[in-house]
Amino acid sequence: MAIAKENQIESYSFELGPIRPPSEAYSLLLRTTRNCPWNRCKFCSLYKGAKFELKSVEDIKQEIRTTRLIQDEIKEMAWKAGYGGSVREMARVLLGDPPNEAIFNVALWLYAGGENVFLQDSNTLIMKTSGLVEVIRFLKQTLPSIKRVTSYARSKTVNKKTLEELVALHQAGLSRLHIGLESGYDPVLEYMDKGATAADHITAGKKVVASGISLSEYVILGLGGKKMWREHAMATAEALSQINPDFIRVRTLTVKPGMPLYDEVENGSFLRASDEEIIEEEKLLIEHLDCHSYYVSDHITNLLQEIEGQLPQDKEKMLATIQRFQALSPEERANFRVGRRLGVYNRLDDLQNGHCRRIVEQALPKFQKDSGEADEEKIYALMKRFI
Ligand code: SF4
């Protein structure tokens, strides 16, 4: 872009990892490690074939300094462009034509207020505690607008830290950890090669809560398949109830080539649960949750993304959404599922939206068998586009 070219900014860049949680969509991304040190979960293809690497504290600090330089350049550009120093306005302009991905990330972060940072990749807690404390302190000194610092962690790694180390990280500024619990049922965890048992998850989760670090636990709906869905739901509810995390975030199993689980689906050893079975599983999970967590269905793969609320007081409201879906006729449920997977519907109320409905009704025959029944494989193929 013309404005960027007249400035130093386009010469700045830093390394970015591949993912962050949906709740960190507007966060500054700081890659503190590369890839996954476990890399064996059967339902995950993200880092397969990529070697895990630690980065030196000095390399990470250098990327923080670069972020500061980009931020300062954007401030200066805002003055030069006549925005009266409005960084937000300049960030908005840069988002339209960013010189590179790193500048896009900084502009997005500044546009959203410049307060949140997510430390990438999959298990930042594997860094030495002293090094991670140094990084977080340096981050907050160099970018003083930062209020929240979050990261992914594995339960096994949490369990290798003492409570005192977690408290030290919290005091340095680590606000939240996102942990993939996935299931609280040991046979599912073992089958999926998660590398942690329910007891590991519970010990780790309780330790994070005790340290004062906010905790998000992630659950994969459908991970028990057709065979273990009931046990998966019940044991997951039990584990979460014991941990009592700040957030429970659910996403739906989606199997794609590149995941070890893909071959097991293809050869018939893992039977995927259908959308409707997964909704029944989610109902059982919510019914048995006995904790004070905030439940969020913030992933595009979830059929009923509108299920959200504070436990225990919103439990009935959340279950009512499931009952409303289950009370629809089979034709209406199929219509909703296709509309959701096409990205036309967001919530059940959208079934009453004439415009959305017409789009779905036109597409519907492509997702039906000759008998008029829903074609599960074709609907599922739509869902795979989302991950
Ligand atoms: S620990 Fe996380 S990133 Fe690593 S393989 Fe498992 S799901 Fe994937």
GROMACS .gro file of C-alpha atoms and ligand atoms in nm:
model
  395
    1MET     CA    1   0.000   0.000   0.000
    2ALA     CA    2   0.114   0.356  -0.073
    3ILE     CA    3   0.117   0.473   0.290
    4ALA     CA    4   0.312   0.169   0.407
    5LYS     CA    5   0.567   0.208   0.128
    6GLU     CA    6   0.651   0.563   0.234
    7ASN     CA    7   0.731   0.433   0.580
    8GLN     CA    8   0.973   0.193   0.744
    9ILE     CA    9   0.689  -0.037   0.848
   10GLU     CA   10   0.695  -0.278   0.555
   11SER     CA   11   1.047  -0.388   0.650
   12TYR     CA   12   0.921  -0.524   0.985
   13SER     CA   13   0.790  -0.876   1.040
   14PHE     CA   14   0.787  -1.156   1.295
   15GLU     CA   15   0.698  -1.524   1.308
   16LEU     CA   16   0.336  -1.640   1.347
   17GLY     CA   17   0.205  -1.985   1.440
   18PRO     CA   18  -0.093  -2.149   1.270
   19ILE     CA   19  -0.372  -2.121   1.528
   20ARG     CA   20  -0.524  -1.950   1.828
   21PRO     CA   21  -0.854  -2.014   2.011
   22PRO     CA   22  -1.163  -1.839   1.867
   23SER     CA   23  -1.175  -1.618   2.176
   24GLU     CA   24  -0.829  -1.482   2.083
   25ALA     CA   25  -0.930  -1.373   1.731
   26TYR     CA   26  -0.824  -1.011   1.798
   27SER     CA   27  -0.522  -1.084   2.017
   28LEU     CA   28  -0.162  -1.011   1.934
   29LEU     CA   29  -0.002  -1.347   1.849
   30LEU     CA   30   0.343  -1.412   1.988
   31ARG     CA   31   0.501  -1.744   1.886
   32THR     CA   32   0.700  -1.859   2.190
   33THR     CA   33   0.746  -2.223   2.081
   34ARG     CA   34   0.700  -2.401   1.748
   35ASN     CA   35   0.454  -2.687   1.690
   36CYS     CA   36   0.351  -2.953   1.942
   37PRO     CA   37   0.583  -3.149   2.174
   38TRP     CA   38   0.324  -3.432   2.198
   39ASN     CA   39   0.184  -3.440   1.846
   40ARG     CA   40   0.010  -3.776   1.883
   41CYS     CA   41  -0.361  -3.700   1.934
   42LYS     CA   42  -0.551  -3.897   1.670
   43PHE     CA   43  -0.809  -3.623   1.607
   44CYS     CA   44  -0.549  -3.353   1.533
   45SER     CA   45  -0.355  -3.294   1.211
   46LEU     CA   46  -0.229  -2.949   1.292
   47TYR     CA   47   0.140  -3.011   1.352
   48LYS     CA   48   0.180  -3.361   1.210
   49GLY     CA   49   0.515  -3.391   1.036
   50ALA     CA   50   0.647  -3.074   1.203
   51LYS     CA   51   0.919  -3.090   1.467
   52PHE     CA   52   0.865  -2.926   1.803
   53GLU     CA   53   1.113  -2.648   1.883
   54LEU     CA   54   1.175  -2.422   2.178
   55LYS     CA   55   1.280  -2.067   2.098
   56SER     CA   56   1.536  -1.876   2.298
   57VAL     CA   57   1.411  -1.608   2.535
   58GLU     CA   58   1.626  -1.357   2.345
   59ASP     CA   59   1.464  -1.449   2.010
   60ILE     CA   60   1.119  -1.404   2.162
   61LYS     CA   61   1.221  -1.068   2.312
   62GLN     CA   62   1.345  -0.956   1.972
   63GLU     CA   63   1.001  -1.029   1.824
   64ILE     CA   64   0.839  -0.829   2.105
   65ARG     CA   65   1.072  -0.537   2.020
   66THR     CA   66   0.970  -0.568   1.654
   67THR     CA   67   0.604  -0.556   1.756
   68ARG     CA   68   0.676  -0.234   1.945
   69LEU     CA   69   0.847  -0.087   1.637
   70ILE     CA   70   0.544  -0.172   1.424
   71GLN     CA   71   0.314  -0.016   1.683
   72ASP     CA   72   0.526   0.303   1.692
   73GLU     CA   73   0.531   0.321   1.312
   74ILE     CA   74   0.153   0.289   1.299
   75LYS     CA   75   0.124   0.576   1.550
   76GLU     CA   76   0.352   0.793   1.339
   77MET     CA   77   0.168   0.703   1.021
   78ALA     CA   78  -0.158   0.804   1.191
   79TRP     CA   79  -0.019   1.154   1.251
   80LYS     CA   80   0.121   1.182   0.900
   81ALA     CA   81  -0.207   1.064   0.745
   82GLY     CA   82  -0.402   1.329   0.934
   83TYR     CA   83  -0.585   1.096   1.172
   84GLY     CA   84  -0.476   1.313   1.466
   85GLY     CA   85  -0.280   1.025   1.616
   86SER     CA   86  -0.579   0.788   1.605
   87VAL     CA   87  -0.398   0.453   1.598
   88ARG     CA   88  -0.729   0.273   1.561
   89GLU     CA   89  -0.814   0.459   1.239
   90MET     CA   90  -0.468   0.396   1.095
   91ALA     CA   91  -0.491   0.029   1.196
   92ARG     CA   92  -0.826   0.006   1.013
   93VAL     CA   93  -0.667   0.144   0.696
   94LEU     CA   94  -0.373  -0.098   0.720
   95LEU     CA   95  -0.609  -0.393   0.762
   96GLY     CA   96  -0.739  -0.324   0.411
   97ASP     CA   97  -0.397  -0.382   0.252
   98PRO     CA   98  -0.137  -0.502   0.504
   99PRO     CA   99   0.227  -0.537   0.385
  100ASN     CA  100   0.259  -0.874   0.561
  101GLU     CA  101   0.083  -1.111   0.806
  102ALA     CA  102   0.266  -0.979   1.113
  103ILE     CA  103   0.163  -0.621   1.040
  104PHE     CA  104  -0.194  -0.741   0.980
  105ASN     CA  105  -0.188  -0.907   1.324
  106VAL     CA  106  -0.054  -0.595   1.499
  107ALA     CA  107  -0.306  -0.373   1.317
  108LEU     CA  108  -0.594  -0.605   1.412
  109TRP     CA  109  -0.474  -0.611   1.773
  110LEU     CA  110  -0.448  -0.230   1.786
  111TYR     CA  111  -0.785  -0.191   1.616
  112ALA     CA  112  -0.937  -0.406   1.894
  113GLY     CA  113  -0.777  -0.194   2.168
  114GLY     CA  114  -0.430  -0.353   2.200
  115GLU     CA  115  -0.504  -0.530   2.528
  116ASN     CA  116  -0.484  -0.906   2.467
  117VAL     CA  117  -0.195  -1.134   2.373
  118PHE     CA  118  -0.198  -1.503   2.292
  119LEU     CA  119   0.129  -1.698   2.325
  120GLN     CA  120   0.161  -1.962   2.049
  121ASP     CA  121   0.198  -2.269   1.981
  122SER     CA  122   0.037  -2.569   2.146
  123ASN     CA  123   0.202  -2.591   2.489
  124THR     CA  124   0.386  -2.276   2.596
  125LEU     CA  125   0.403  -2.401   2.952
  126ILE     CA  126   0.676  -2.642   2.843
  127MET     CA  127   0.919  -2.348   2.857
  128LYS     CA  128   1.126  -2.317   3.173
  129THR     CA  129   0.922  -2.118   3.424
  130SER     CA  130   1.199  -1.859   3.470
  131GLY     CA  131   1.220  -1.801   3.093
  132LEU     CA  132   0.844  -1.771   3.052
  133VAL     CA  133   0.822  -1.529   3.345
  134GLU     CA  134   1.095  -1.319   3.181
  135VAL     CA  135   0.910  -1.319   2.848
  136ILE     CA  136   0.576  -1.216   3.001
  137ARG     CA  137   0.737  -0.939   3.209
  138PHE     CA  138   0.925  -0.805   2.907
  139LEU     CA  139   0.607  -0.821   2.698
  140LYS     CA  140   0.414  -0.612   2.951
  141GLN     CA  141   0.698  -0.359   2.991
  142THR     CA  142   0.747  -0.318   2.618
  143LEU     CA  143   0.376  -0.306   2.527
  144PRO     CA  144   0.217  -0.145   2.834
  145SER     CA  145  -0.139  -0.148   2.692
  146ILE     CA  146  -0.149  -0.526   2.745
  147LYS     CA  147  -0.396  -0.641   3.007
  148ARG     CA  148  -0.449  -1.009   2.926
  149VAL     CA  149  -0.189  -1.276   2.836
  150THR     CA  150  -0.316  -1.625   2.753
  151SER     CA  151  -0.180  -1.950   2.612
  152TYR     CA  152  -0.244  -2.319   2.544
  153ALA     CA  153  -0.108  -2.582   2.784
  154ARG     CA  154  -0.120  -2.960   2.822
  155SER     CA  155  -0.238  -3.110   3.150
  156LYS     CA  156   0.071  -3.332   3.174
  157THR     CA  157   0.293  -3.026   3.149
  158VAL     CA  158   0.090  -2.835   3.408
  159ASN     CA  159   0.142  -3.130   3.643
  160LYS     CA  160   0.519  -3.098   3.606
  161LYS     CA  161   0.505  -2.742   3.743
  162THR     CA  162   0.467  -2.674   4.112
  163LEU     CA  163   0.181  -2.460   4.235
  164GLU     CA  164   0.442  -2.196   4.324
  165GLU     CA  165   0.565  -2.187   3.963
  166LEU     CA  166   0.210  -2.136   3.835
  167VAL     CA  167   0.156  -1.860   4.091
  168ALA     CA  168   0.481  -1.695   3.974
  169LEU     CA  169   0.354  -1.707   3.615
  170HIS     CA  170   0.023  -1.558   3.723
  171GLN     CA  171   0.201  -1.280   3.911
  172ALA     CA  172   0.417  -1.208   3.607
  173GLY     CA  173   0.097  -1.155   3.407
  174LEU     CA  174  -0.022  -1.491   3.268
  175SER     CA  175  -0.397  -1.441   3.284
  176ARG     CA  176  -0.546  -1.755   3.130
  177LEU     CA  177  -0.458  -2.106   3.015
  178HIS     CA  178  -0.654  -2.296   2.749
  179ILE     CA  179  -0.633  -2.673   2.806
  180GLY     CA  180  -0.761  -2.945   2.574
  181LEU     CA  181  -0.937  -3.181   2.812
  182GLU     CA  182  -1.125  -3.330   2.514
  183SER     CA  183  -1.282  -3.604   2.730
  184GLY     CA  184  -1.298  -3.712   3.092
  185TYR     CA  185  -1.339  -4.080   2.996
  186ASP     CA  186  -1.013  -4.277   3.012
  187PRO     CA  187  -1.091  -4.529   2.732
  188VAL     CA  188  -1.163  -4.237   2.496
  189LEU     CA  189  -0.846  -4.052   2.604
  190GLU     CA  190  -0.642  -4.368   2.557
  191TYR     CA  191  -0.796  -4.455   2.221
  192MET     CA  192  -0.731  -4.101   2.098
  193ASP     CA  193  -0.372  -4.108   2.232
  194LYS     CA  194  -0.426  -3.785   2.423
  195GLY     CA  195  -0.136  -3.866   2.654
  196ALA     CA  196  -0.331  -3.771   2.967
  197THR     CA  197  -0.582  -3.952   3.186
  198ALA     CA  198  -0.891  -3.803   3.346
  199ALA     CA  199  -0.698  -3.796   3.676
  200ASP     CA  200  -0.414  -3.600   3.506
  201HIS     CA  201  -0.667  -3.350   3.372
  202ILE     CA  202  -0.838  -3.311   3.709
  203THR     CA  203  -0.509  -3.259   3.900
  204ALA     CA  204  -0.383  -3.010   3.642
  205GLY     CA  205  -0.711  -2.822   3.619
  206LYS     CA  206  -0.742  -2.787   3.994
  207LYS     CA  207  -0.384  -2.666   4.015
  208VAL     CA  208  -0.439  -2.396   3.754
  209VAL     CA  209  -0.756  -2.282   3.934
  210ALA     CA  210  -0.568  -2.273   4.267
  211SER     CA  211  -0.290  -2.060   4.113
  212GLY     CA  212  -0.536  -1.783   4.023
  213ILE     CA  213  -0.482  -1.827   3.646
  214SER     CA  214  -0.816  -1.830   3.465
  215LEU     CA  215  -0.886  -2.168   3.302
  216SER     CA  216  -1.063  -2.263   2.977
  217GLU     CA  217  -1.118  -2.636   2.932
  218TYR     CA  218  -1.197  -2.762   2.580
  219VAL     CA  219  -1.425  -3.060   2.514
  220ILE     CA  220  -1.472  -3.240   2.183
  221LEU     CA  221  -1.833  -3.343   2.129
  222GLY     CA  222  -1.853  -3.670   1.939
  223LEU     CA  223  -1.510  -3.792   2.054
  224GLY     CA  224  -1.660  -4.115   2.193
  225GLY     CA  225  -1.813  -4.192   1.852
  226LYS     CA  226  -2.121  -4.414   1.839
  227LYS     CA  227  -1.977  -4.664   2.087
  228MET     CA  228  -1.875  -4.451   2.385
  229TRP     CA  229  -2.083  -4.133   2.356
  230ARG     CA  230  -2.273  -4.188   2.680
  231GLU     CA  231  -1.963  -4.267   2.890
  232HIS     CA  232  -1.777  -3.978   2.723
  233ALA     CA  233  -2.052  -3.732   2.820
  234MET     CA  234  -2.092  -3.857   3.176
  235ALA     CA  235  -1.722  -3.884   3.264
  236THR     CA  236  -1.646  -3.548   3.099
  237ALA     CA  237  -1.918  -3.385   3.309
  238GLU     CA  238  -1.769  -3.549   3.618
  239ALA     CA  239  -1.414  -3.429   3.543
  240LEU     CA  240  -1.528  -3.075   3.465
  241SER     CA  241  -1.741  -3.065   3.779
  242GLN     CA  242  -1.435  -3.153   3.986
  243ILE     CA  243  -1.212  -2.897   3.812
  244ASN     CA  244  -1.471  -2.616   3.807
  245PRO     CA  245  -1.290  -2.419   3.534
  246ASP     CA  246  -1.383  -2.059   3.450
  247PHE     CA  247  -1.485  -2.162   3.098
  248ILE     CA  248  -1.599  -2.482   2.929
  249ARG     CA  249  -1.566  -2.455   2.552
  250VAL     CA  250  -1.706  -2.724   2.323
  251ARG     CA  251  -1.628  -2.806   1.963
  252THR     CA  252  -1.748  -3.096   1.746
  253LEU     CA  253  -1.527  -3.376   1.618
  254THR     CA  254  -1.451  -3.323   1.251
  255VAL     CA  255  -1.232  -3.585   1.087
  256LYS     CA  256  -1.016  -3.496   0.789
  257PRO     CA  257  -0.730  -3.658   0.593
  258GLY     CA  258  -0.401  -3.606   0.778
  259MET     CA  259  -0.551  -3.707   1.111
  260PRO     CA  260  -0.465  -4.060   1.230
  261LEU     CA  261  -0.836  -4.098   1.311
  262TYR     CA  262  -0.923  -4.054   0.943
  263ASP     CA  263  -0.795  -4.401   0.854
  264GLU     CA  264  -0.989  -4.553   1.143
  265VAL     CA  265  -1.309  -4.391   1.019
  266GLU     CA  266  -1.235  -4.514   0.667
  267ASN     CA  267  -1.171  -4.873   0.777
  268GLY     CA  268  -1.477  -4.873   1.003
  269SER     CA  269  -1.303  -4.913   1.339
  270PHE     CA  270  -1.424  -4.572   1.459
  271LEU     CA  271  -1.791  -4.498   1.398
  272ARG     CA  272  -1.862  -4.127   1.393
  273ALA     CA  273  -2.172  -4.016   1.579
  274SER     CA  274  -2.433  -3.826   1.377
  275ASP     CA  275  -2.528  -3.462   1.443
  276GLU     CA  276  -2.842  -3.571   1.623
  277GLU     CA  277  -2.656  -3.822   1.842
  278ILE     CA  278  -2.402  -3.554   1.931
  279ILE     CA  279  -2.683  -3.320   2.038
  280GLU     CA  280  -2.812  -3.596   2.268
  281GLU     CA  281  -2.458  -3.631   2.404
  282GLU     CA  282  -2.432  -3.257   2.466
  283LYS     CA  283  -2.764  -3.269   2.650
  284LEU     CA  284  -2.633  -3.543   2.878
  285LEU     CA  285  -2.310  -3.349   2.936
  286ILE     CA  286  -2.490  -3.028   3.035
  287GLU     CA  287  -2.743  -3.212   3.251
  288HIS     CA  288  -2.459  -3.364   3.457
  289LEU     CA  289  -2.239  -3.057   3.493
  290ASP     CA  290  -2.225  -2.952   3.855
  291CYS     CA  291  -1.994  -2.650   3.852
  292HIS     CA  292  -1.987  -2.271   3.825
  293SER     CA  293  -1.826  -2.243   3.482
  294TYR     CA  294  -1.930  -2.033   3.185
  295TYR     CA  295  -2.028  -2.273   2.904
  296VAL     CA  296  -1.949  -2.157   2.551
  297SER     CA  297  -2.019  -2.323   2.217
  298ASP     CA  298  -1.790  -2.087   2.025
  299HIS     CA  299  -1.689  -2.307   1.737
  300ILE     CA  300  -1.831  -2.311   1.386
  301THR     CA  301  -1.838  -2.694   1.387
  302ASN     CA  302  -2.105  -2.697   1.661
  303LEU     CA  303  -2.460  -2.747   1.540
  304LEU     CA  304  -2.618  -2.536   1.815
  305GLN     CA  305  -2.368  -2.256   1.859
  306GLU     CA  306  -2.624  -2.055   2.053
  307ILE     CA  307  -2.595  -2.280   2.360
  308GLU     CA  308  -2.415  -2.057   2.606
  309GLY     CA  309  -2.454  -1.954   2.966
  310GLN     CA  310  -2.336  -1.935   3.321
  311LEU     CA  311  -2.367  -2.256   3.518
  312PRO     CA  312  -2.559  -2.349   3.717
  313GLN     CA  313  -2.821  -2.076   3.673
  314ASP     CA  314  -2.847  -2.094   3.291
  315LYS     CA  315  -2.855  -2.473   3.268
  316GLU     CA  316  -3.230  -2.494   3.201
  317LYS     CA  317  -3.211  -2.224   2.934
  318MET     CA  318  -2.927  -2.414   2.761
  319LEU     CA  319  -3.115  -2.743   2.776
  320ALA     CA  320  -3.428  -2.570   2.644
  321THR     CA  321  -3.237  -2.485   2.323
  322ILE     CA  322  -3.156  -2.854   2.277
  323GLN     CA  323  -3.516  -2.953   2.350
  324ARG     CA  324  -3.636  -2.697   2.096
  325PHE     CA  325  -3.415  -2.854   1.827
  326GLN     CA  326  -3.517  -3.207   1.921
  327ALA     CA  327  -3.887  -3.114   1.911
  328LEU     CA  328  -3.864  -3.007   1.544
  329SER     CA  329  -3.998  -3.244   1.279
  330PRO     CA  330  -3.732  -3.462   1.105
  331GLU     CA  331  -3.767  -3.241   0.794
  332GLU     CA  332  -3.709  -2.922   0.994
  333ARG     CA  333  -3.408  -3.074   1.171
  334ALA     CA  334  -3.258  -3.172   0.835
  335ASN     CA  335  -3.331  -2.824   0.701
  336PHE     CA  336  -3.156  -2.666   0.999
  337ARG     CA  337  -2.854  -2.897   0.977
  338VAL     CA  338  -2.800  -2.824   0.609
  339GLY     CA  339  -2.849  -2.450   0.667
  340ARG     CA  340  -2.602  -2.453   0.954
  341ARG     CA  341  -2.342  -2.646   0.762
  342LEU     CA  342  -2.385  -2.419   0.459
  343GLY     CA  343  -2.321  -2.123   0.689
  344VAL     CA  344  -2.668  -1.976   0.620
  345TYR     CA  345  -2.822  -2.027   0.966
  346ASN     CA  346  -2.655  -1.926   1.291
  347ARG     CA  347  -2.932  -2.010   1.533
  348LEU     CA  348  -3.267  -2.188   1.547
  349ASP     CA  349  -3.458  -1.860   1.505
  350ASP     CA  350  -3.307  -1.835   1.155
  351LEU     CA  351  -3.548  -2.112   1.047
  352GLN     CA  352  -3.812  -1.835   1.048
  353ASN     CA  353  -3.603  -1.602   0.833
  354GLY     CA  354  -3.767  -1.618   0.486
  355HIS     CA  355  -3.454  -1.516   0.296
  356CYS     CA  356  -3.227  -1.773   0.469
  357ARG     CA  357  -3.494  -2.039   0.435
  358ARG     CA  358  -3.530  -1.993   0.061
  359ILE     CA  359  -3.152  -2.034   0.015
  360VAL     CA  360  -3.153  -2.355   0.220
  361GLU     CA  361  -3.463  -2.496   0.048
  362GLN     CA  362  -3.303  -2.446  -0.293
  363ALA     CA  363  -2.990  -2.632  -0.180
  364LEU     CA  364  -3.168  -2.904   0.018
  365PRO     CA  365  -3.226  -3.161  -0.264
  366LYS     CA  366  -2.846  -3.191  -0.306
  367PHE     CA  367  -2.824  -3.318   0.051
  368GLN     CA  368  -3.102  -3.575   0.031
  369LYS     CA  369  -3.098  -3.934  -0.084
  370ASP     CA  370  -3.351  -4.051  -0.347
  371SER     CA  371  -3.565  -4.173  -0.057
  372GLY     CA  372  -3.589  -3.811   0.074
  373GLU     CA  373  -3.377  -3.894   0.382
  374ALA     CA  374  -3.089  -3.664   0.478
  375ASP     CA  375  -2.760  -3.771   0.318
  376GLU     CA  376  -2.530  -3.774   0.624
  377GLU     CA  377  -2.206  -3.799   0.427
  378LYS     CA  378  -2.287  -3.501   0.207
  379ILE     CA  379  -2.388  -3.289   0.507
  380TYR     CA  380  -2.072  -3.394   0.688
  381ALA     CA  381  -1.861  -3.297   0.386
  382LEU     CA  382  -1.994  -2.942   0.428
  383MET     CA  383  -1.876  -2.935   0.788
  384LYS     CA  384  -1.522  -3.038   0.695
  385ARG     CA  385  -1.480  -2.713   0.504
  386PHE     CA  386  -1.483  -2.525   0.832
  387ILE     CA  387  -1.159  -2.665   0.974
  388SF4     S1  388  -0.167  -3.180   2.221
  388SF4    FE1  389  -0.297  -3.040   2.103
  388SF4     S2  390  -0.172  -2.973   1.927
  388SF4    FE2  391  -0.071  -3.153   2.020
  388SF4     S3  392  -0.145  -3.327   1.898
  388SF4    FE3  393  -0.280  -3.306   2.077
  388SF4     S4  394  -0.451  -3.174   2.009
  388SF4    FE4  395  -0.283  -3.153   1.858
   0.00000   0.00000   0.00000
